[in-house]
mmCIF file of C-alpha atoms in Angstrom:
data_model
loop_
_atom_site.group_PDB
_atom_site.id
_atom_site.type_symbol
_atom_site.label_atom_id
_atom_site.label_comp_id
_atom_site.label_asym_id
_atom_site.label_seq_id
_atom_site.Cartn_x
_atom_site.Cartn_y
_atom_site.Cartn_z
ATOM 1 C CA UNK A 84 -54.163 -73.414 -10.454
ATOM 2 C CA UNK A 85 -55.140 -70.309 -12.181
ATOM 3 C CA UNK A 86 -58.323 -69.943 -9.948
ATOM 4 C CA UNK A 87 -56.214 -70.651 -7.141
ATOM 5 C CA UNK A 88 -54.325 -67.235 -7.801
ATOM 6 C CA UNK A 89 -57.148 -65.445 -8.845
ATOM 7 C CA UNK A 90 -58.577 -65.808 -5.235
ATOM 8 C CA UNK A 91 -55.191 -65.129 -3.473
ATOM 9 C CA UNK A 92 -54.815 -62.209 -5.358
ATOM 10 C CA UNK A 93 -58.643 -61.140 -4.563
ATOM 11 C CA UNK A 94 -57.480 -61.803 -0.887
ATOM 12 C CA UNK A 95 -54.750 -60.100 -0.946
ATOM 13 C CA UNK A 96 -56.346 -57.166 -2.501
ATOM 14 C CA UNK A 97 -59.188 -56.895 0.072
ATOM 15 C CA UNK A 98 -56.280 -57.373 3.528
ATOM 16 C CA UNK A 99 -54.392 -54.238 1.408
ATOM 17 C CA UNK A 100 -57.657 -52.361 0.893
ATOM 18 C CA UNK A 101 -58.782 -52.745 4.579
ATOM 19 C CA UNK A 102 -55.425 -51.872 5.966
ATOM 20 C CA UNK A 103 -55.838 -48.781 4.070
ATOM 21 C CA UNK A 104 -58.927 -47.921 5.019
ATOM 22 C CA UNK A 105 -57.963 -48.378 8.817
ATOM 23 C CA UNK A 106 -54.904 -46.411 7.471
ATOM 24 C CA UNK A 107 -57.030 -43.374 6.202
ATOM 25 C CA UNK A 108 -59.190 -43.819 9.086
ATOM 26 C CA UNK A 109 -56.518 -43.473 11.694
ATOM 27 C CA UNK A 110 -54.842 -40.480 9.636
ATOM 28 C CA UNK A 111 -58.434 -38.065 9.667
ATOM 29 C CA UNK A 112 -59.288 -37.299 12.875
ATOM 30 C CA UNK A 113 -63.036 -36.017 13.847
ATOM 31 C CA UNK A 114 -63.189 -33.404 16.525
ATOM 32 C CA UNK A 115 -66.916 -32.480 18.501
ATOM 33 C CA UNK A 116 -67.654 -29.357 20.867
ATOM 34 C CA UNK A 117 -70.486 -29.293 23.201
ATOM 35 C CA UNK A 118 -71.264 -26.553 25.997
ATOM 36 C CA UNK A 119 -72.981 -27.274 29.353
ATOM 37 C CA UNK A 120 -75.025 -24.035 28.839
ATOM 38 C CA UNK A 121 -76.453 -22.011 26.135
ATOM 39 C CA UNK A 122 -76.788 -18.949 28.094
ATOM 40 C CA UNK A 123 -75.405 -18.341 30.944
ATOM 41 C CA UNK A 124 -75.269 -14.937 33.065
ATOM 42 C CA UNK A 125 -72.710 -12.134 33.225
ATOM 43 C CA UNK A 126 -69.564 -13.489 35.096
ATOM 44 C CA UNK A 127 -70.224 -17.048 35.280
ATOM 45 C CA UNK A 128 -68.907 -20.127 33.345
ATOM 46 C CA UNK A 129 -69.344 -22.682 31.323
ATOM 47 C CA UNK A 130 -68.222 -25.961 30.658
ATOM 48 C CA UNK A 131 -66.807 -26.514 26.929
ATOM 49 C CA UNK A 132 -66.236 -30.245 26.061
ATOM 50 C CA UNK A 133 -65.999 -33.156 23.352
ATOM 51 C CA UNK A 134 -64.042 -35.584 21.772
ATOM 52 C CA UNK A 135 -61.386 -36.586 19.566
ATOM 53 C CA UNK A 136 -61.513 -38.984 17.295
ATOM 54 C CA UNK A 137 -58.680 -41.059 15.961
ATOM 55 C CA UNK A 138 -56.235 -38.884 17.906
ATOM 56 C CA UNK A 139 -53.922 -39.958 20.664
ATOM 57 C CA UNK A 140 -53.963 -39.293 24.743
ATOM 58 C CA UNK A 141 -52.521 -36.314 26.047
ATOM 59 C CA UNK A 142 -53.090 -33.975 22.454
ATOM 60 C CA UNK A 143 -53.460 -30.339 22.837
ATOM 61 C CA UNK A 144 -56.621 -28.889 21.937
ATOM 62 C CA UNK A 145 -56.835 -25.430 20.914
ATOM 63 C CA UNK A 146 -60.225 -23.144 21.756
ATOM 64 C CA UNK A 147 -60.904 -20.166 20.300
ATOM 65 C CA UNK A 148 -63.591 -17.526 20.654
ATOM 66 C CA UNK A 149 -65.176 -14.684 18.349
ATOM 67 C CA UNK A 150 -67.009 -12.296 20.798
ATOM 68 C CA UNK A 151 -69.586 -9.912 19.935
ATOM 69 C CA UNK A 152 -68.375 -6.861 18.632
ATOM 70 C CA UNK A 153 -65.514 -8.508 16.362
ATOM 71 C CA UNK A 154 -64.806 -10.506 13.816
ATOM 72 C CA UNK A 155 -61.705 -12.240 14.633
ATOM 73 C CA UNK A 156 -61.181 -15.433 16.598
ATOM 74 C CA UNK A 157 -58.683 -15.133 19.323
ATOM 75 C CA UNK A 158 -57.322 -18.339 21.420
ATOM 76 C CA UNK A 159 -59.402 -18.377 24.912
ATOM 77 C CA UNK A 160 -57.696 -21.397 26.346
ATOM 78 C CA UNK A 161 -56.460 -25.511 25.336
ATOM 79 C CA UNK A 162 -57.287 -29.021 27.222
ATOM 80 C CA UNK A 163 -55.606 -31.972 26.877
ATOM 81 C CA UNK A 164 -57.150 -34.962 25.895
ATOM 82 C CA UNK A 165 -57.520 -38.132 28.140
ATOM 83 C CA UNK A 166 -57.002 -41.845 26.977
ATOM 84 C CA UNK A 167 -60.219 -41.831 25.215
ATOM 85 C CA UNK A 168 -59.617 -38.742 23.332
ATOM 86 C CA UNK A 169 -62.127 -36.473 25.209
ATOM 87 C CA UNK A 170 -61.447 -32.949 26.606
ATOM 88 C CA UNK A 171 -62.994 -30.154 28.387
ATOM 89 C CA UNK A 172 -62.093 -26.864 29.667
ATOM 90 C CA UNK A 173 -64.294 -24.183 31.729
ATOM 91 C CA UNK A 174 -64.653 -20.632 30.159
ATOM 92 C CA UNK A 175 -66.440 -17.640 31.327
ATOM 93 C CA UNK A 176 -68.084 -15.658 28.483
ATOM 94 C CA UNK A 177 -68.107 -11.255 28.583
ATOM 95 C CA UNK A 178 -70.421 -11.062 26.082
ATOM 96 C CA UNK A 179 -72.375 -13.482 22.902
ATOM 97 C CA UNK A 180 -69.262 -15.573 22.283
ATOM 98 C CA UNK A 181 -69.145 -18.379 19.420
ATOM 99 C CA UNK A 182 -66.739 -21.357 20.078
ATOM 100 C CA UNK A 183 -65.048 -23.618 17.983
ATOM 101 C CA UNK A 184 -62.281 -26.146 18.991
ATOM 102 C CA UNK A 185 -59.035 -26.834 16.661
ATOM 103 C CA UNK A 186 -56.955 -30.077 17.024
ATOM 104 C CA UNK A 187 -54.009 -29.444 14.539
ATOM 105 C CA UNK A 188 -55.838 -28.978 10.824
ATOM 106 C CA UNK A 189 -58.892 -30.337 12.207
ATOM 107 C CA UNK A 190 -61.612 -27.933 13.725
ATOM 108 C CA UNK A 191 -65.125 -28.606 15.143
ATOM 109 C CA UNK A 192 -68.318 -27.243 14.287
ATOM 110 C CA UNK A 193 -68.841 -24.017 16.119
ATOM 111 C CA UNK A 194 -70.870 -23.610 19.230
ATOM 112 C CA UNK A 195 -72.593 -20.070 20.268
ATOM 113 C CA UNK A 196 -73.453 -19.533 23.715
ATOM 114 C CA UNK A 197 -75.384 -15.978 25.081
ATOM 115 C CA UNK A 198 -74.589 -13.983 28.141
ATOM 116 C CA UNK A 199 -77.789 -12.040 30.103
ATOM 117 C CA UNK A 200 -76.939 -9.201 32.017
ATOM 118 C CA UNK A 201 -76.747 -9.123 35.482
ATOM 119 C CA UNK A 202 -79.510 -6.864 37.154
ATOM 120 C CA UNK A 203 -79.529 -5.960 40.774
ATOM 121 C CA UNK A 204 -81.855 -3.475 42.600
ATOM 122 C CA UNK A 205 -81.854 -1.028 46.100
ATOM 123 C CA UNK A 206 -83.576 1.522 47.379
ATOM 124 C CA UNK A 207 -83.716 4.131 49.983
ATOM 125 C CA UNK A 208 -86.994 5.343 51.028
ATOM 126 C CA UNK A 209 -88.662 6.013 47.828
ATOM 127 C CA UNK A 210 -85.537 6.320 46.037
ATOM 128 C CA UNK A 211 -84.238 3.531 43.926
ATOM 129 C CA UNK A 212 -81.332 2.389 42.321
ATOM 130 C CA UNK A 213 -80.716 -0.116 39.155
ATOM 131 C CA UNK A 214 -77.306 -1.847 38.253
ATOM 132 C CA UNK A 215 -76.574 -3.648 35.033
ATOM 133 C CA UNK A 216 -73.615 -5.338 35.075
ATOM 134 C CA UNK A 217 -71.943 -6.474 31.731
ATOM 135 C CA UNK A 218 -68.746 -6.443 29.728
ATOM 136 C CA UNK A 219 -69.316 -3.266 28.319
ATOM 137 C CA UNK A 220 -71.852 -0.094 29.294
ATOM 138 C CA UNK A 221 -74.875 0.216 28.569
ATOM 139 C CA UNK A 222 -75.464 3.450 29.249
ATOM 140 C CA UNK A 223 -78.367 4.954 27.497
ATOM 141 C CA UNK A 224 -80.119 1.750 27.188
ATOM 142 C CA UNK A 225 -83.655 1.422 28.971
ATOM 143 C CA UNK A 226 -84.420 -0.921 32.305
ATOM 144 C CA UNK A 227 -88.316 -1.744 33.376
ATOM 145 C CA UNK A 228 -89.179 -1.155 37.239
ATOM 146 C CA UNK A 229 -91.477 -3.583 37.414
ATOM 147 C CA UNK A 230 -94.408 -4.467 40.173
ATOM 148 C CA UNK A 231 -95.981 -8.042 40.753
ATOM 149 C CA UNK A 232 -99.987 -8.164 40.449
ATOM 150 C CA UNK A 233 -101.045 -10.808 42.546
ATOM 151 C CA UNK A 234 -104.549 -11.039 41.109
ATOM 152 C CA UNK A 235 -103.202 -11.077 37.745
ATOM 153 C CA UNK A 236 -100.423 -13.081 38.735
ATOM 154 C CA UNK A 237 -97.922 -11.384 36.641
ATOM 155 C CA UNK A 238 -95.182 -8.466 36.669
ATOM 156 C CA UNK A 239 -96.596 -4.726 35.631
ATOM 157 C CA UNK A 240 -94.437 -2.062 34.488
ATOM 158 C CA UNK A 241 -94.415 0.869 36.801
ATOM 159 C CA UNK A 242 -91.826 2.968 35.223
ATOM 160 C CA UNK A 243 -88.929 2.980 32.393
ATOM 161 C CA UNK A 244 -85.904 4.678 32.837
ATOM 162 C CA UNK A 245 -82.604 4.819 30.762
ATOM 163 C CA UNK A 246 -79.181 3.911 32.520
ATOM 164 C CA UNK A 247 -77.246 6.994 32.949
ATOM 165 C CA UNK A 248 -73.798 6.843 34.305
ATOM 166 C CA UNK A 249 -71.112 3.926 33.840
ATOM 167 C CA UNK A 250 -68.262 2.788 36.311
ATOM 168 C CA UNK A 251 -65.489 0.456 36.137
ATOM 169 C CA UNK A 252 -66.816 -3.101 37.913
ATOM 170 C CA UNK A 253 -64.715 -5.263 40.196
ATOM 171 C CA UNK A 254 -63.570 -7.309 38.119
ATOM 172 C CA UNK A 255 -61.537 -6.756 34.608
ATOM 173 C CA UNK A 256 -63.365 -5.510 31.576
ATOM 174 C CA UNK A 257 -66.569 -5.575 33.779
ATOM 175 C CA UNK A 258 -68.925 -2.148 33.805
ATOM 176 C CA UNK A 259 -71.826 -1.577 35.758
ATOM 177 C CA UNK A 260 -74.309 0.630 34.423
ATOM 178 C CA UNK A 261 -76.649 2.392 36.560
ATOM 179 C CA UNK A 262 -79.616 5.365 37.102
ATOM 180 C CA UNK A 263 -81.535 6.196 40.355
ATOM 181 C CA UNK A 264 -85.174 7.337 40.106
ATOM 182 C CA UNK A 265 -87.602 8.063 42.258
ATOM 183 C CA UNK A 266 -91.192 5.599 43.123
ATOM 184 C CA UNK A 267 -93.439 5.750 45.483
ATOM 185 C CA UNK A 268 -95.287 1.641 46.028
ATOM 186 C CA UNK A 269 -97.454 0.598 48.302
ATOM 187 C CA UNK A 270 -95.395 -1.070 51.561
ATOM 188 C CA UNK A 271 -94.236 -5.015 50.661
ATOM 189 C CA UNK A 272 -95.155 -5.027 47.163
ATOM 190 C CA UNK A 273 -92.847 -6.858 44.936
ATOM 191 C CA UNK A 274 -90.859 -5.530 42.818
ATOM 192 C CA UNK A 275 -87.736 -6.342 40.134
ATOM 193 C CA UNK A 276 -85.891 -4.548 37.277
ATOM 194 C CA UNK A 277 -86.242 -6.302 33.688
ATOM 195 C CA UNK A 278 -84.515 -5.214 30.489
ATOM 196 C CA UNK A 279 -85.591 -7.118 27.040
ATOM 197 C CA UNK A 280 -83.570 -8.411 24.574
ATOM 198 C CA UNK A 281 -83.893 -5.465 22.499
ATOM 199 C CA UNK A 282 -82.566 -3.478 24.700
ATOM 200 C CA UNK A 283 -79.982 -5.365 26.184
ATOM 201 C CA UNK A 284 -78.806 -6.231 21.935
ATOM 202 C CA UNK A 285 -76.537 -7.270 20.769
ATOM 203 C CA UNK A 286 -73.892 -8.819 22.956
ATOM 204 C CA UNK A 287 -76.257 -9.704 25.338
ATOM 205 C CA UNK A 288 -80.030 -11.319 25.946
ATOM 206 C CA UNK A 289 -82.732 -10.578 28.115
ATOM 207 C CA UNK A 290 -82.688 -10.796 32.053
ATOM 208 C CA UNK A 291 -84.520 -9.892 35.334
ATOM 209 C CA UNK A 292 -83.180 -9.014 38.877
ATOM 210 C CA UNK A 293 -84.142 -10.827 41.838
ATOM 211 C CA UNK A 294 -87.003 -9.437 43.361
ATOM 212 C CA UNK A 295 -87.185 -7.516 46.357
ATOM 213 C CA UNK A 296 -90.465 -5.702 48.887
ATOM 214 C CA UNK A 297 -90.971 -1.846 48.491
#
């Protein structure tokens, strides 16, 4: 009899001590935060998503964003979760931005994604004009006119000039940056505009235009 209620109390113990677990489980909620891109370019967006854990349909996830330049996170938009518990929400980046999702108390690991530039190039005759376009000017900052050896079967720099004058862009907080030089190339050579990382530092990453015959 007395091993008899040994084991139902052994049993009874392990029911309580899995209900708890399932208990604890259910109460402590995991929240991930993945982004279709890592970098992306000036303007476009990208696709935050993940999954919540132990949490109901229909929750409110929060996202926020640090951009480059500050320190604080401010709210960039919220999803709602569908009966499996995942979520996703489209952003569109002005500058280096890190992510991070909040559910309540509970907060994902953070997720970074870059922004390049966006470099266009025109001309007139032999005089040329280069546009960066970004979420702040970069004015002062230095753009390679580049050529494309065919032999060598790479891009040569033919000159490097600094971005002189800013504007206002179409769209809010956008600025285009811009210089006109002159070059003189020999008829249907290739040519682009490039500016590095270093120069394009540190909200943004490097990029290239599209190319385009002198």
């Amino acid at each position: 009899m007395k091993t008899l209620a040994i084991a139902i109390a052994i049993a009874i113990a392990l029911v309580l001590g899995a209900a708890l677990a399932t208990a604890a489980g259910a109460a402590a909620p995991t929240l991930t935060l993945a982004s279709s891109a890592t970098v992306v370019a000036y303007g476009k967006p990208v696709t935050l998503s993940g999954q919540l854990t132990g949490g109901k349909p229909n929750q409110t996830v929060a996202v926020d964003g640090t951009v480059c330049g500050t320190s604080r996170a401010a709210k960039v938009t919220s999803a709602k979760t569908t009966s499996t518990g995942a979520y996703s929400a489209a952003v569109t980046p002005t500058g280096a931005t890190s992510y991070q999702a909040t559910y309540k108390n509970v907060k994902s690991p953070a997720v970074a994604v870059t922004v390049r530039p966006v470099l266009a190039l025109t001309k007139s005759g032999t005089t040329w004009t280069a546009k960066v376009t970004a979420g702040q000017a970069l004015t002062g900052k230095a753009v390679l006119f580049q050529r494309y050896v065919k032999l060598r079967k790479r891009w040569r720099q033919v000159k490097r000039v600094l971005l002189a004058t800013s504007t206002p862009g179409p769209a809010k907080s956008t600025v285009v940056s811009s210089v006109t030089f002159t070059a003189k190339l020999t008829r249907g050579t290739r040519v682009r505009l490039a500016i590095s990382t270093a120069q394009a530092a540190p909200c943004y990453v490097a990029a290239t235009s599209a190319s385009l015959r002198a």
